[in-house]
Every structure is written in C-alpha cells, then in structure tokens.
PDB file of C-alpha atoms in Angstrom:
ATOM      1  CA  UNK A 287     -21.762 -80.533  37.117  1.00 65.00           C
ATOM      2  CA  UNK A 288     -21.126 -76.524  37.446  1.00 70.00           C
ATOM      3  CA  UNK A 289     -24.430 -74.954  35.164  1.00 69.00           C
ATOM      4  CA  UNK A 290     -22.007 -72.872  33.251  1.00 66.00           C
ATOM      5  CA  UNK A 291     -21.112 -76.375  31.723  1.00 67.00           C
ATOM      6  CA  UNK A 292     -25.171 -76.639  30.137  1.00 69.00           C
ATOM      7  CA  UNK A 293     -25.278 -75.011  26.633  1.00 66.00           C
ATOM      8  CA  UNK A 294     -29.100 -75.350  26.285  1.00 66.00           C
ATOM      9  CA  UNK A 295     -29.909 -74.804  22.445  1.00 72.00           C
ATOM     10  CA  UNK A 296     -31.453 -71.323  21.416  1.00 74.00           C
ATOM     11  CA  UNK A 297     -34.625 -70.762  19.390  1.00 75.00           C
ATOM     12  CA  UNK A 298     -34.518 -67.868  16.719  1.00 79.00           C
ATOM     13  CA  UNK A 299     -37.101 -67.133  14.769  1.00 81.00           C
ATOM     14  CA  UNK A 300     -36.859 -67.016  11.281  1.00 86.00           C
ATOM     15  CA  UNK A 301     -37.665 -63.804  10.801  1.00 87.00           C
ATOM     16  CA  UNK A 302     -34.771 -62.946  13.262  1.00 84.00           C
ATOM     17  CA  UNK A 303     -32.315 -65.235  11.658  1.00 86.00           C
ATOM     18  CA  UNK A 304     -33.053 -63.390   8.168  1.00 90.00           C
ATOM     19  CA  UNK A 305     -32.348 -59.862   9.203  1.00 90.00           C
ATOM     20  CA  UNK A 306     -29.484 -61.013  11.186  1.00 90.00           C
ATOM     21  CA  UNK A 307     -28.302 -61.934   7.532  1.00 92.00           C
ATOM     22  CA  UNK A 308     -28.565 -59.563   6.128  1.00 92.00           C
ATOM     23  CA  UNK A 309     -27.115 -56.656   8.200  1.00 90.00           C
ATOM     24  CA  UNK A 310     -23.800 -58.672   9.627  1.00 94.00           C
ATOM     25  CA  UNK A 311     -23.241 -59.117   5.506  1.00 95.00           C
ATOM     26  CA  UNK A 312     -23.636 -55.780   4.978  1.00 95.00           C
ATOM     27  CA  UNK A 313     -20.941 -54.788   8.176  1.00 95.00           C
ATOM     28  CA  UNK A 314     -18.408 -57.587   6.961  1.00 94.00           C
ATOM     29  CA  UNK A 315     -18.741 -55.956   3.576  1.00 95.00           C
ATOM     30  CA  UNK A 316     -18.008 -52.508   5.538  1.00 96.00           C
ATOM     31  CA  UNK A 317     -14.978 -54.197   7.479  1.00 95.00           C
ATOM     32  CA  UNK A 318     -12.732 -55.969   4.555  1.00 93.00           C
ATOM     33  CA  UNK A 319     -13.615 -53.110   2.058  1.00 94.00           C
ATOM     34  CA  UNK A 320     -12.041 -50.824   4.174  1.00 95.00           C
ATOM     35  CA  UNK A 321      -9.391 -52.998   5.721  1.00 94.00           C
ATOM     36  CA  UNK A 322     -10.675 -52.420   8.876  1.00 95.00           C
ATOM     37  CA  UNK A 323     -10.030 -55.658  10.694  1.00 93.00           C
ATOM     38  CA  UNK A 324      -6.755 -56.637  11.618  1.00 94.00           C
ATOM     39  CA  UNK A 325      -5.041 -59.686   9.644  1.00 94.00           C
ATOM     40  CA  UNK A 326      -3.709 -60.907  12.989  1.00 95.00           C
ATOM     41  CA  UNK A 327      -7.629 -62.879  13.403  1.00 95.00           C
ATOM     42  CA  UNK A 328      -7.403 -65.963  12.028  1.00 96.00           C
ATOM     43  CA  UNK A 329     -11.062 -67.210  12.713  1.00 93.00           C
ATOM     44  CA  UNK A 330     -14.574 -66.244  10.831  1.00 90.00           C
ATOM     45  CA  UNK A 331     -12.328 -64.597   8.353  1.00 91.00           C
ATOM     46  CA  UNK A 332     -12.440 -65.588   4.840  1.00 89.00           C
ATOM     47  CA  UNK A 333      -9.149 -67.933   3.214  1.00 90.00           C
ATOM     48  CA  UNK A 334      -8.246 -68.206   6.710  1.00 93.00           C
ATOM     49  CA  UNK A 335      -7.632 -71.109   8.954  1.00 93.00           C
ATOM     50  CA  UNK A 336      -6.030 -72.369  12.347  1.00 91.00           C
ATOM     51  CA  UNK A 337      -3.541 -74.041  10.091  1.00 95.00           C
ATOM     52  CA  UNK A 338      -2.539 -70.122   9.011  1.00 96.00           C
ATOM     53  CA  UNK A 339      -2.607 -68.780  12.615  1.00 95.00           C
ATOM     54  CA  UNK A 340      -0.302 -71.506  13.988  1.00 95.00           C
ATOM     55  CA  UNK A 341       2.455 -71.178  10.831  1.00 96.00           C
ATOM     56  CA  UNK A 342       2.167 -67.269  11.992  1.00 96.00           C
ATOM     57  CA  UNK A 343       3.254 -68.013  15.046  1.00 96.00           C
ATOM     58  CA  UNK A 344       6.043 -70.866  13.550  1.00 96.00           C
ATOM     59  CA  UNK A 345       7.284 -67.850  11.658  1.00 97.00           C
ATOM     60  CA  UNK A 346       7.827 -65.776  14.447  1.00 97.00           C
ATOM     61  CA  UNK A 347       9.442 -68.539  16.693  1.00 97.00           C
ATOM     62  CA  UNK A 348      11.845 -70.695  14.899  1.00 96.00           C
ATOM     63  CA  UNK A 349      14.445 -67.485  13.693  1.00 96.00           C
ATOM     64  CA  UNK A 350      14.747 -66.638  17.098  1.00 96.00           C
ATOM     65  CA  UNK A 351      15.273 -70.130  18.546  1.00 96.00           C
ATOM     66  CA  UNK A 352      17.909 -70.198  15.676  1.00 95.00           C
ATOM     67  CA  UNK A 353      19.385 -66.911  17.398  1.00 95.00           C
ATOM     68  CA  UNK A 354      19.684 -68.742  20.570  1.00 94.00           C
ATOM     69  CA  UNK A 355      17.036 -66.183  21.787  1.00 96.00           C
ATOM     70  CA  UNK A 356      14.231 -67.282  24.318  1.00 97.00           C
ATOM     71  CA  UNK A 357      10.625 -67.293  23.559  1.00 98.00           C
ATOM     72  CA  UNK A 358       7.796 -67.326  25.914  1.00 98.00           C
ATOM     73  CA  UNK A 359       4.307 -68.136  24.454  1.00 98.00           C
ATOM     74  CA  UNK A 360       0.968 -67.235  26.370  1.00 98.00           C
ATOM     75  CA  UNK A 361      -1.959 -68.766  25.263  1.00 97.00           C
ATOM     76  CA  UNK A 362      -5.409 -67.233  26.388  1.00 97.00           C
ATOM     77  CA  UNK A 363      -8.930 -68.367  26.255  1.00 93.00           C
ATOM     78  CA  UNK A 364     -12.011 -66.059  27.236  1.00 92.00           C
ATOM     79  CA  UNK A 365     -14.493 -67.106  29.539  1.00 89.00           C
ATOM     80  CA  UNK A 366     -17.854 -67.890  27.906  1.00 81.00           C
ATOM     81  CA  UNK A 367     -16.678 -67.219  24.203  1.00 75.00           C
ATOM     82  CA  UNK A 368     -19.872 -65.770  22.537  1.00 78.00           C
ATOM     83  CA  UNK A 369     -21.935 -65.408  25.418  1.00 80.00           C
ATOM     84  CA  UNK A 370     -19.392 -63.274  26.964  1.00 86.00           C
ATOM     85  CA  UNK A 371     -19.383 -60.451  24.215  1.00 90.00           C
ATOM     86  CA  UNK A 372     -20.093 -56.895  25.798  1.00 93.00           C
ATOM     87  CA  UNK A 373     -22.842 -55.201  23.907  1.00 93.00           C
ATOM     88  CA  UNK A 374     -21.621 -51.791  24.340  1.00 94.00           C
ATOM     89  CA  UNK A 375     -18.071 -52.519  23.060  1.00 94.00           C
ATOM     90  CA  UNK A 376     -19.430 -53.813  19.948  1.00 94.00           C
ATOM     91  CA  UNK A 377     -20.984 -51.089  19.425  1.00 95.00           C
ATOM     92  CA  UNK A 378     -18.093 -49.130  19.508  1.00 95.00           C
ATOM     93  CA  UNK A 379     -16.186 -51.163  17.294  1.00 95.00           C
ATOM     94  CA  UNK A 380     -18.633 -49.814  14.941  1.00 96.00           C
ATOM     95  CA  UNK A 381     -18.644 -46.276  15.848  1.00 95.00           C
ATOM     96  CA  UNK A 382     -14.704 -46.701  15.757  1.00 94.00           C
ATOM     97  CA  UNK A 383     -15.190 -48.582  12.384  1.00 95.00           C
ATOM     98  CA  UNK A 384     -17.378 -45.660  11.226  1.00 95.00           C
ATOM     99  CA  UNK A 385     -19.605 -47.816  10.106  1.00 95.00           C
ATOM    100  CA  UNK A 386     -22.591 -46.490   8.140  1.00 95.00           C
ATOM    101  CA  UNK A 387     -25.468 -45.275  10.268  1.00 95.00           C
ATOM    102  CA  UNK A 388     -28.438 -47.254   9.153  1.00 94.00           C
ATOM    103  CA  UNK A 389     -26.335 -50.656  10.444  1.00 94.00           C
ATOM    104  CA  UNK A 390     -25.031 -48.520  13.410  1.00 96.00           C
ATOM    105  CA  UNK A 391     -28.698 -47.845  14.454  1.00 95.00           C
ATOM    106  CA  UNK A 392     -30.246 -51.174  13.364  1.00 93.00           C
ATOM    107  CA  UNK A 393     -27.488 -52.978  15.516  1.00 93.00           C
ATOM    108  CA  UNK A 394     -28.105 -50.657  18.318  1.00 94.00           C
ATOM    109  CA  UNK A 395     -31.987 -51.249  18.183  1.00 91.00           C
ATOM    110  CA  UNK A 396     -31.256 -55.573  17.767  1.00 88.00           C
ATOM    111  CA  UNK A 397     -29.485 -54.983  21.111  1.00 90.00           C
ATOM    112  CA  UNK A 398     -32.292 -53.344  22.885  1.00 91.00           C
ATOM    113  CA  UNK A 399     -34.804 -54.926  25.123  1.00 89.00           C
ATOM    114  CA  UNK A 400     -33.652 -58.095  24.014  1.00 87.00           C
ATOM    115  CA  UNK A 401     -34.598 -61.195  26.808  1.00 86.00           C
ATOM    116  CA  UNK A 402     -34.471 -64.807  26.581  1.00 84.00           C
ATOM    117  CA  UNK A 403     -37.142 -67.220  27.824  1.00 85.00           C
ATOM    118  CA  UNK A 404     -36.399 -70.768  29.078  1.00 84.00           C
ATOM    119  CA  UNK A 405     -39.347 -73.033  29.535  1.00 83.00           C
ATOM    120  CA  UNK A 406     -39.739 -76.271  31.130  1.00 81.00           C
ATOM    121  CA  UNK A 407     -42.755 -78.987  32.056  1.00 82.00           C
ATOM    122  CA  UNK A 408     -45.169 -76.087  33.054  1.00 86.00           C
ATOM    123  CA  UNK A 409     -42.533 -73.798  34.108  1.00 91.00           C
ATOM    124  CA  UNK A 410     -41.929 -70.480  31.956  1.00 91.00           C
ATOM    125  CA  UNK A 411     -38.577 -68.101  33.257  1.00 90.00           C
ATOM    126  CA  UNK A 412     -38.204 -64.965  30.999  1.00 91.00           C
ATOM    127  CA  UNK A 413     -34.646 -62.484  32.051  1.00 87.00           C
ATOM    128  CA  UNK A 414     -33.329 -59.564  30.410  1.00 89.00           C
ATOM    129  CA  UNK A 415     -29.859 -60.423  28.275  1.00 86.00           C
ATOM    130  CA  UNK A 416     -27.680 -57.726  28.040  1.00 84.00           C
ATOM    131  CA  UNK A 417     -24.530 -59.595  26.375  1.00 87.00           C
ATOM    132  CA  UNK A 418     -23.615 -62.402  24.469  1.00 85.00           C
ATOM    133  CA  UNK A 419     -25.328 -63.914  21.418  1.00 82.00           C
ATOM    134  CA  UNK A 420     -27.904 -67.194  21.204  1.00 75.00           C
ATOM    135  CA  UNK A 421     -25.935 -69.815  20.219  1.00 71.00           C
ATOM    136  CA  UNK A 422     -26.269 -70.930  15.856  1.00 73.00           C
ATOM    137  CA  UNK A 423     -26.854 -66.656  15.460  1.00 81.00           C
ATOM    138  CA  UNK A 424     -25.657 -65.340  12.293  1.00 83.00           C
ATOM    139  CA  UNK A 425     -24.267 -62.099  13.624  1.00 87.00           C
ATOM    140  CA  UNK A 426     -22.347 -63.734  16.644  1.00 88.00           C
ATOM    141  CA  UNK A 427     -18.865 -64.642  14.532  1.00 90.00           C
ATOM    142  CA  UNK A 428     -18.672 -61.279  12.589  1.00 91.00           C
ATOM    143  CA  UNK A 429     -19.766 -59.112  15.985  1.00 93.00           C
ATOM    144  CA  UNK A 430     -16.846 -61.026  17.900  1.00 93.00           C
ATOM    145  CA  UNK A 431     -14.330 -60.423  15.262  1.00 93.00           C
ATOM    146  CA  UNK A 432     -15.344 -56.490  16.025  1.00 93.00           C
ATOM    147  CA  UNK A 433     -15.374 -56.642  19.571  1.00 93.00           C
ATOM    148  CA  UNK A 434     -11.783 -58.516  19.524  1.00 94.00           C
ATOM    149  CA  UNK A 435     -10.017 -56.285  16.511  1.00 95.00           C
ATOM    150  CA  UNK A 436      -9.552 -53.608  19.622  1.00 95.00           C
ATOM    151  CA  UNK A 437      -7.261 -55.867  21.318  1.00 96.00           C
ATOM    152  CA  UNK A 438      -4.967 -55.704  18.063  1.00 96.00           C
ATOM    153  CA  UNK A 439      -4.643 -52.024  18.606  1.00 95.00           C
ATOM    154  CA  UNK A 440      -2.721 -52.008  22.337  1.00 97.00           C
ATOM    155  CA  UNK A 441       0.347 -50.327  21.832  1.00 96.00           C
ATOM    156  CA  UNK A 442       2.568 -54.104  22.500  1.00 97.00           C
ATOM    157  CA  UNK A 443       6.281 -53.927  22.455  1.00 97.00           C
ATOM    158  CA  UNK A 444       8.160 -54.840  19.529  1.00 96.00           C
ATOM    159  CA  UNK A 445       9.435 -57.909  21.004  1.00 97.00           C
ATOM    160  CA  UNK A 446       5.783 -59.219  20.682  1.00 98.00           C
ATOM    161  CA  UNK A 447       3.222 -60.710  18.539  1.00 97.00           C
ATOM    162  CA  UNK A 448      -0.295 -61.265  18.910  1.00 97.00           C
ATOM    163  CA  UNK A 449      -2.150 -63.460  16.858  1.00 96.00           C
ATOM    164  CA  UNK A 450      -5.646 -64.814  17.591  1.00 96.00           C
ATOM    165  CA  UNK A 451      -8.411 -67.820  16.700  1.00 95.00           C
ATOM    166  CA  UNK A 452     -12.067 -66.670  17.317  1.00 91.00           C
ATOM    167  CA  UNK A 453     -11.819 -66.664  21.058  1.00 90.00           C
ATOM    168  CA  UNK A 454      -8.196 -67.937  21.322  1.00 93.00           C
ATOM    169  CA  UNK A 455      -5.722 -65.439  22.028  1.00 96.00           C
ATOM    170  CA  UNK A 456      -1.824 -66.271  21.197  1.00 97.00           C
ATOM    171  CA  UNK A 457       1.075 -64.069  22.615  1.00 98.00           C
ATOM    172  CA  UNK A 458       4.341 -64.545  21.741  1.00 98.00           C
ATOM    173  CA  UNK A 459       7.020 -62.143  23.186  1.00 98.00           C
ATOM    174  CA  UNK A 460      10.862 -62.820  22.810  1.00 97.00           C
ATOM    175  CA  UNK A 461      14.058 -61.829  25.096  1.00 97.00           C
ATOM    176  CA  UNK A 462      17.922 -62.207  25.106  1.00 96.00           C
ATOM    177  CA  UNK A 463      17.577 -64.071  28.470  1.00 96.00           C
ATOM    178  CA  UNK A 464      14.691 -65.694  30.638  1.00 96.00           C
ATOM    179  CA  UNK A 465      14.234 -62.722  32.932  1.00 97.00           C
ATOM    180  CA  UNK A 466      13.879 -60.423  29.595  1.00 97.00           C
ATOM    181  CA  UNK A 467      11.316 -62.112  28.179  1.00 97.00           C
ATOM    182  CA  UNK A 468       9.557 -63.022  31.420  1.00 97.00           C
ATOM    183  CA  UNK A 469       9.343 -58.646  31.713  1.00 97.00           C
ATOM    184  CA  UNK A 470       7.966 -58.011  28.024  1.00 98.00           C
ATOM    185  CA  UNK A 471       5.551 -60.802  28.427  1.00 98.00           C
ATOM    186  CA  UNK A 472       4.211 -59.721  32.190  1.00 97.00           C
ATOM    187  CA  UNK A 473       4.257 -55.995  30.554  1.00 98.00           C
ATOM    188  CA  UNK A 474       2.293 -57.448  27.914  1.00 98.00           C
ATOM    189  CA  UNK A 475      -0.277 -59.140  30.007  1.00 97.00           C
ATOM    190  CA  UNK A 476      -0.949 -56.162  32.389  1.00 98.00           C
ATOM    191  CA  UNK A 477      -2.118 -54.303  29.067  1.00 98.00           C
ATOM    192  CA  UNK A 478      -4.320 -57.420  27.870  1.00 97.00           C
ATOM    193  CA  UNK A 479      -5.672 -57.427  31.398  1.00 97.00           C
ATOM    194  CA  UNK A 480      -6.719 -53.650  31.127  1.00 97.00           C
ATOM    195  CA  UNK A 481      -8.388 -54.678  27.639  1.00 97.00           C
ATOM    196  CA  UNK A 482     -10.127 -57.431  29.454  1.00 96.00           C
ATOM    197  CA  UNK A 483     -11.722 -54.872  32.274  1.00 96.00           C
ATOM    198  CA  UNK A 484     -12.663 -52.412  30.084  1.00 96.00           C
ATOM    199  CA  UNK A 485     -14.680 -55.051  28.087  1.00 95.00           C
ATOM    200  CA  UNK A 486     -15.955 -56.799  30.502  1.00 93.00           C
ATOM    201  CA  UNK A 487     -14.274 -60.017  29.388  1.00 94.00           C
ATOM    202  CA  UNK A 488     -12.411 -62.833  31.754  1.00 93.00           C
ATOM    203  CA  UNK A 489     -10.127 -65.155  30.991  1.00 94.00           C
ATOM    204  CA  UNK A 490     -10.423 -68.662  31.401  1.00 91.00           C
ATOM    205  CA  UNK A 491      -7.558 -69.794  33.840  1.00 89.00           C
ATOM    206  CA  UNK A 492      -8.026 -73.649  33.769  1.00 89.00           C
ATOM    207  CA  UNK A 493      -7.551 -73.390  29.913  1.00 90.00           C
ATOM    208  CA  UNK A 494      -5.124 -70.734  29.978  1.00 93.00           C
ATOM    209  CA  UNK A 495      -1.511 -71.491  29.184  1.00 95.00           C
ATOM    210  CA  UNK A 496       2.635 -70.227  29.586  1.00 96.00           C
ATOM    211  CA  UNK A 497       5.438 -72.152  27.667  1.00 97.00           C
ATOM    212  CA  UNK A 498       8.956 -70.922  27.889  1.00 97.00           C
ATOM    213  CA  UNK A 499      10.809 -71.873  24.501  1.00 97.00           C
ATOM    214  CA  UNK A 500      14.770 -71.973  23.997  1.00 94.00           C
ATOM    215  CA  UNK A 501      17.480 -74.105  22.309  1.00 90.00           C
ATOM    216  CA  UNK A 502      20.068 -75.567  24.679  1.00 78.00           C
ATOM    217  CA  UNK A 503      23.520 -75.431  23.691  1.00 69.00           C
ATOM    218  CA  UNK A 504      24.881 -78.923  23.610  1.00 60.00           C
ATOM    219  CA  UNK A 505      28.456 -79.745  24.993  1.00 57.00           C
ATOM    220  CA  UNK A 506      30.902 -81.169  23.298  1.00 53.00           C
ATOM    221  CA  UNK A 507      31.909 -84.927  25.234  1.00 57.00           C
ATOM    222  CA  UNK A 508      35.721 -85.106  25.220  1.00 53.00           C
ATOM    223  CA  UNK A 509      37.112 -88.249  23.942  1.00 52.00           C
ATOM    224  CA  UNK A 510      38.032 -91.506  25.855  1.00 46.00           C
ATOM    225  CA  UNK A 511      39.871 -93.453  23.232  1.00 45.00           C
ATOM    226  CA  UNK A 512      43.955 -94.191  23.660  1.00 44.00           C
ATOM    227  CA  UNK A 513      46.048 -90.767  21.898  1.00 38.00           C
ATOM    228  CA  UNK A 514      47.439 -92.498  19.138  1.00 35.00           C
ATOM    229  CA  UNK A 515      51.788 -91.839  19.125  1.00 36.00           C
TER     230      UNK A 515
END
C-alpha cells in the first residue's frame, strides 16, 4: 500500500482548535457579507449541497442536448484535497479579498513555523509543514473555499461552465460539432492547468474524468408491409 494512502489522525490542541474558531468565523463573515466568494462552490457553503451543484450542471446540459448540440464534461479531482492547499495562495485570497488586517496578520502568523510531530513506540519524528491543514481543523473548509474561488475568476469561454464541490472540479464546455467542443474544452484545460502551477496544486489522474454527451438522431425504418391498392 502507497503511504500517501495512510491518513494518520491529527492532534490539535484545544487551545488551537478555539482560535481556529474563531478567526475562520470572522473571514466567512468577511466573504458572504461582501459577496466575495463565487456561487459556482457548492461545498462548505451554507444552503448548499451536491444535490445543487449537480442540477447546475443538469441546467446547463439538457437545453443543449435538446439543440442537438454536443457537450463534453471534465471532471477533476486535486491531489491530496486539504493537505494539498498552498499557504501562500491563501493568503492571497485574502489580500485579494481585502480582508481586514488583524485576520490577515493572525492567519499569516497561524501559518508560520508551524511543524507536525509523529511519534511511535519510542520513536519521536518532528518536520516543518508548509501546506495543507491537520485533518478535523476548523479553518481547513473555509481556507479551501478561498484558495479555490481564484479558479472561478479565469477568463473561460462562453461556451463553458465551471462549477465545483470542495475539491471536485466540474467543467462543462459545449460545441456545434465534436471537434468544437473538443477545442473549447482543451483551451479550457490549458488555463486550469496554469491555475494548477501557479498554486502548486495537481490533479489526480486515476480519479480524473472526460464524457462526451450528444443526442443521436434516430432514423426513420421504412415500412415492409404489402402497399395497400
């Protein structure tokens, strides 16, 4: 079994728990106040379900399957979820979010010197973490959300839709003919593959997924009875 498979359980003190709390409350506060996340996020957002994200995508399918258009549909999944989120871009989310700068600085200072310890039998290993959040964190769902809402903001053609689920990403691009839509969607990717770079994010290509959608067009069968005289 590949290590990357062991999700070992981490200890937070309570201490730690409590001011996480407190300040990811006050940033969510910050966020939907101001209308600063983008409604395409279906996950750790209030009145909001994977039920919602997948009749957003329903919506955005079916009238052009009805048009005889074609539809391809990308699903993505980052590597590592959580553990993968990129300190420094979430910190830029909130400098982007002009968030106020007690949580700015308070966020920056949680982020600092931070290291995790693993101990076993007699056997004590302590490494720097520079990413990613411990696993049952309170600020690790409302963080992500911050981190991702960028990803919203690529400039995507208007023959696309993006629509995510925490760490799911759903892209949905349609075309008049196979070849169009296979162009928009590989234009599409290139952009979301920039986004991924810069954030030092990977996707996940075992769980990754490509589904091409269209209606046929069924022939009529000509008849074989005797031509009544």
């Amino acid at each position: 079994m590949e290590p990357s498979k062991y999700r070992p359980t981490s200890l937070l003190k309570i201490g730690g728990k409590v001011l996480e709390e407190l300040f990811i409350n006050r940033i969510n506060h910050h966020m939907h106040n101001n209308e600063l996340l983008i409604d395409s996020q279906y996950g750790f957002a209030p009145q909001k379900s994977k039920t919602d994200a997948a009749m957003e995508a329903k919506k955005f399918i079916e009238p052009k399957l009805e048009k005889k258009k074609f539809v391809i549909m990308t699903s993505l999944d980052v590597k590592g979820a959580f553990h993968a989120a990129w300190w420094p871009s979430v910190l830029k989310g909130l400098k982007d979010a002009e968030c106020p700068r007690n949580l700015y600085y308070l966020s920056q200072g949680y982020f600092s010197q931070r290291t995790t310890v693993i101990t076993t039998n007699n056997i004590s290993i302590e490494r720097s973490v520079k990413n990613g959040s411990p696993q049952w964190s309170r600020w690790g769902p409302g963080f992500w959300n911050l981190l991702y809402n960028s990803i919203f903001k690529l400039e995507f053609t208007s023959h696309t839709k993006v629509t995510a689920f925490a760490n799911d990403l759903i892209i949905l691009t349609k075309g008049e003919s196979i070849v169009e839509v296979e162009n928009y969607m590989n234009l599409e990717l290139r952009k979301i593959s920039d986004w991924a770079q810069k954030n030092n994010l990977k996707f996940n290509e075992n769980k990754s997924k490509v589904m091409l959608m269209y209606r046929r067009t069924r022939k009529e069968k000509k008849g074989c009875g005797n031509t009544l005289k």
